[in-house]
């Protein structure tokens, strides 16, 4: 903790805004990903029986 | 409840899906790297020494800021919107609390104590906490300047003009707003304010929203009057 380096708030803010853009872009691209149809009939066991 | 219709989404073979997923993984990894870099920069921000002797009210009586650390070196304060004349805490803050309730024990093992602070009397905080089934510690700052100094509460006088919130000037009209503040206590008992975040700065701390970002419909809030219009207290969704 002694070697605490001071960086300017501007630099930090610039990096934060860059991350925000990356965040938005990721969310958009994720929703555009294609899907795969699930064709198997998976059955699971629960405390209320087979589901 | 659901507003977005997902029609005609691209459906492909498993192989094609894997290809698209791997391409996207490159971007996710870049994001993770950026996030780690940002977290390092956050920890490098300078600190401010806390000179006031804040005294809070809680179930254990009067408690100083230093005592809130419970012997640990790092303190996380969630600024929970709960004004003295309200009978319930803010629904959105309650949504956030549902997400951090239970993590305290883990944080304790990284030298961190996490608490919530609001202006309402501690008896109201305790009653609401019991109703919601939470176990985090919650203190009242109703008798000190803490909420005003950390820009999450505003006096009626201040509300007549623009208030300082999230490092800007805003016409907010609310006496209380959400935020998160971090403090560090050194071996000599000196306390430092290291960080505060507000508004969407605390978005990432809501785990439920992080999950919603992964499902096809996302947060599904575009058609709502305001983003969290759909949020209820967890015991009120059936009403």
XYZ file of C-alpha atoms in Angstrom:
290
model
C 0.000 0.000 0.000
C 3.000 2.309 0.450
C 3.706 2.314 -3.282
C 0.339 3.839 -4.064
C 0.601 5.402 -7.507
C -1.407 8.457 -8.411
C -3.014 8.407 -11.793
C -5.205 11.218 -13.024
C -8.968 10.964 -12.823
C -9.098 11.937 -16.519
C -7.075 8.893 -17.553
C -9.286 6.689 -15.432
C -12.472 8.223 -16.799
C -11.256 7.788 -20.391
C -10.602 4.100 -19.712
C -13.997 3.744 -18.043
C -15.781 5.257 -21.026
C -13.828 3.000 -23.381
C -14.999 0.034 -21.317
C -18.597 1.269 -21.409
C -18.472 1.340 -25.214
C -17.021 -2.184 -25.239
C -19.781 -3.231 -22.823
C -22.553 -1.912 -25.097
C -20.965 -3.396 -28.202
C -20.666 -6.794 -26.485
C -24.308 -6.779 -25.372
C -25.413 -5.968 -28.932
C -23.224 -8.632 -30.536
C -24.228 -11.244 -27.960
C -27.891 -10.800 -28.832
C -27.018 -11.206 -32.529
C -25.359 -14.600 -32.008
C -27.142 -17.435 -33.811
C -28.978 -20.159 -31.899
C -28.979 -23.952 -32.137
C -32.254 -25.882 -32.067
C -32.337 -28.442 -29.241
C -33.611 -31.708 -30.735
C -32.978 -34.153 -27.885
C -35.707 -34.856 -25.309
C -33.718 -34.397 -22.106
C -35.409 -35.704 -18.938
C -34.349 -34.537 -15.480
C -35.022 -35.863 -12.006
C -36.293 -33.440 -9.373
C -37.807 -33.748 -5.927
C -41.167 -33.562 -7.672
C -40.399 -36.477 -10.001
C -39.379 -36.584 -13.685
C -39.474 -33.321 -15.609
C -44.605 -8.722 -18.580
C -42.608 -9.650 -21.660
C -42.557 -7.055 -24.375
C -39.886 -8.149 -26.825
C -40.902 -10.669 -29.460
C -38.014 -12.711 -30.720
C -38.925 -13.758 -34.212
C -36.755 -14.989 -37.031
C -33.576 -15.221 -35.005
C -30.803 -16.936 -36.957
C -30.770 -20.689 -36.178
C -27.750 -22.692 -37.321
C -26.000 -26.070 -36.960
C -23.891 -26.786 -33.878
C -20.686 -26.350 -35.920
C -21.714 -22.954 -37.255
C -22.816 -21.908 -33.779
C -19.430 -22.924 -32.345
C -17.681 -20.831 -34.970
C -19.795 -17.736 -34.128
C -19.366 -18.360 -30.404
C -15.576 -18.594 -30.688
C -15.437 -15.359 -32.698
C -17.459 -13.670 -29.977
C -15.200 -15.140 -27.287
C -12.326 -13.064 -28.697
C -14.332 -9.910 -27.927
C -15.358 -11.178 -24.505
C -11.716 -11.803 -23.658
C -10.782 -8.303 -24.833
C -13.519 -6.935 -22.564
C -12.225 -8.961 -19.606
C -8.713 -7.625 -20.239
C -10.014 -4.038 -20.419
C -11.956 -4.585 -17.210
C -8.890 -5.894 -15.357
C -6.914 -2.892 -16.607
C -9.660 -0.524 -15.456
C -9.767 -2.167 -12.013
C -6.001 -1.657 -11.676
C -6.399 2.006 -12.611
C -9.233 2.342 -10.089
C -7.005 1.014 -7.325
C -4.330 3.510 -8.381
C -6.635 6.519 -7.891
C -5.490 8.822 -5.079
C -7.202 8.776 -1.664
C -8.611 11.477 0.611
C -8.110 11.288 4.383
C -11.398 11.292 6.317
C -11.124 13.998 8.979
C -14.669 13.955 10.389
C -15.634 11.639 13.215
C -18.817 10.184 11.818
C -21.007 8.414 14.387
C -23.749 6.095 13.140
C -26.732 4.539 14.924
C -27.381 0.822 14.827
C -28.732 -2.059 16.905
C -25.519 -1.946 18.976
C -25.927 1.743 19.783
C -23.585 4.529 18.634
C -20.942 3.241 16.221
C -18.056 5.255 14.778
C -16.864 5.002 11.171
C -13.712 3.288 12.482
C -15.828 0.696 14.313
C -17.797 -0.083 11.139
C -14.611 -1.740 9.782
C -14.984 -4.432 12.505
C -11.216 -4.766 12.735
C -10.710 -5.184 8.987
C -8.802 -2.825 6.687
C -11.359 -2.204 3.967
C -14.968 -1.031 4.174
C -17.616 -1.149 1.436
C -20.645 1.068 2.050
C -23.779 0.632 -0.018
C -25.686 3.937 0.097
C -29.242 2.569 0.382
C -31.995 5.109 -0.388
C -34.195 5.190 2.713
C -35.174 8.714 3.845
C -36.211 9.246 7.495
C -39.908 9.728 6.640
C -40.180 6.645 4.382
C -41.544 3.361 5.717
C -39.796 1.158 3.150
C -36.405 1.366 1.461
C -36.224 2.158 -2.255
C -37.407 -0.810 -4.416
C -34.395 -0.608 -6.757
C -31.938 -0.466 -3.834
C -33.805 -3.479 -2.418
C -33.153 -5.258 -5.741
C -29.443 -4.422 -5.339
C -29.547 -5.608 -1.704
C -31.028 -8.949 -2.810
C -27.876 -9.258 -4.894
C -25.312 -8.420 -2.204
C -27.036 -10.019 0.782
C -25.009 -13.110 1.616
C -21.667 -12.071 0.087
C -20.430 -10.416 3.313
C -18.956 -13.607 4.763
C -16.851 -14.091 1.612
C -15.670 -10.469 1.596
C -14.701 -10.802 5.271
C -12.100 -13.326 4.195
C -10.459 -10.736 1.905
C -10.158 -8.141 4.706
C -13.399 -6.429 3.653
C -16.465 -5.472 5.700
C -19.588 -4.575 3.744
C -22.505 -2.622 5.197
C -25.464 -0.505 4.082
C -26.051 3.053 5.285
C -29.265 5.104 5.087
C -30.657 8.219 6.754
C -33.781 6.520 8.189
C -33.694 5.666 11.939
C -32.053 2.279 12.573
C -35.320 0.845 13.984
C -36.942 1.340 10.549
C -33.908 -0.208 8.852
C -34.076 -3.239 11.169
C -37.822 -3.745 10.631
C -37.466 -3.561 6.839
C -34.412 -5.833 6.924
C -36.414 -8.423 8.903
C -39.294 -8.254 6.420
C -36.902 -8.782 3.489
C -34.969 -11.550 5.238
C -31.586 -9.846 4.846
C -28.636 -10.329 7.176
C -26.140 -7.605 6.185
C -25.437 -4.857 8.725
C -27.331 -1.635 8.168
C -26.574 1.624 9.949
C -28.366 4.959 10.187
C -26.544 8.157 9.235
C -29.602 10.193 10.259
C -27.606 12.043 12.909
C -24.473 12.853 10.902
C -23.344 14.457 7.601
C -22.148 11.228 6.004
C -24.839 10.968 3.293
C -24.505 14.642 2.378
C -20.688 14.559 2.318
C -20.689 11.536 -0.014
C -23.329 13.089 -2.302
C -26.190 10.615 -1.886
C -28.535 12.861 0.150
C -29.515 16.440 -0.493
C -30.977 19.036 1.862
C -34.282 20.723 0.920
C -32.170 23.873 0.435
C -29.788 22.099 -1.988
C -32.720 20.617 -3.918
C -33.910 24.115 -4.826
C -31.092 24.256 -7.369
C -28.883 21.668 -9.046
C -27.308 19.029 -6.824
C -23.931 17.343 -7.194
C -24.422 13.667 -8.027
C -22.249 11.243 -9.976
C -19.577 13.960 -10.437
C -21.980 16.266 -12.269
C -24.701 18.810 -11.578
C -28.256 17.546 -11.862
C -31.855 18.608 -11.320
C -32.725 15.424 -9.482
C -35.587 16.308 -7.198
C -34.872 13.312 -4.931
C -33.680 13.734 -1.352
C -31.736 10.462 -1.565
C -29.952 8.618 -4.387
C -27.969 5.357 -4.586
C -24.223 4.874 -4.562
C -21.300 2.881 -3.270
C -18.297 4.179 -1.311
C -15.048 2.486 -0.339
C -12.855 3.294 2.677
C -9.456 2.062 3.822
C -8.091 2.052 7.371
C -4.341 1.842 7.942
C -2.506 0.292 10.879
C -2.464 3.619 12.753
C -6.247 3.979 12.505
C -6.207 6.648 9.785
C -9.243 6.330 7.502
C -9.193 7.196 3.807
C -11.978 7.541 1.259
C -10.746 5.701 -1.835
C -13.687 5.512 -4.244
C -17.362 6.269 -4.829
C -19.628 5.274 -7.707
C -23.193 6.290 -8.488
C -25.989 5.777 -11.009
C -24.902 3.295 -13.718
C -21.539 3.078 -11.998
C -23.110 0.536 -9.640
C -24.972 -1.313 -12.406
C -22.275 -3.975 -12.596
C -22.870 -4.840 -8.914
C -26.360 -6.151 -9.685
C -25.871 -9.851 -10.397
C -29.439 -10.376 -11.652
C -28.875 -7.752 -14.363
C -25.655 -9.510 -15.359
C -27.662 -12.694 -15.895
C -30.392 -10.822 -17.803
C -27.689 -9.500 -20.127
C -27.014 -13.124 -21.134
C -30.556 -14.183 -22.064
C -31.988 -13.555 -25.563
C -34.385 -10.818 -24.463
C -31.739 -9.029 -22.430
C -33.128 -6.614 -19.824
C -36.245 -6.123 -21.933
C -36.835 -2.607 -20.600
C -36.968 -0.531 -23.791
C -40.751 -0.170 -23.774
C -40.998 0.760 -20.092
C -41.527 4.273 -18.712
C -38.213 3.939 -16.874
C -35.781 1.029 -16.854
C -36.628 -0.447 -13.457
C -40.390 0.023 -13.712
C -40.851 -3.763 -13.543
C -38.883 -4.179 -10.282
C -40.852 -4.995 -7.099
C -39.841 -5.872 -3.545
C -39.189 -9.630 -3.713
C -42.272 -10.262 -1.521
C -44.570 -8.137 -3.726
C -44.374 -9.672 -7.232
C -47.721 -11.437 -6.752
C -49.670 -8.284 -5.945
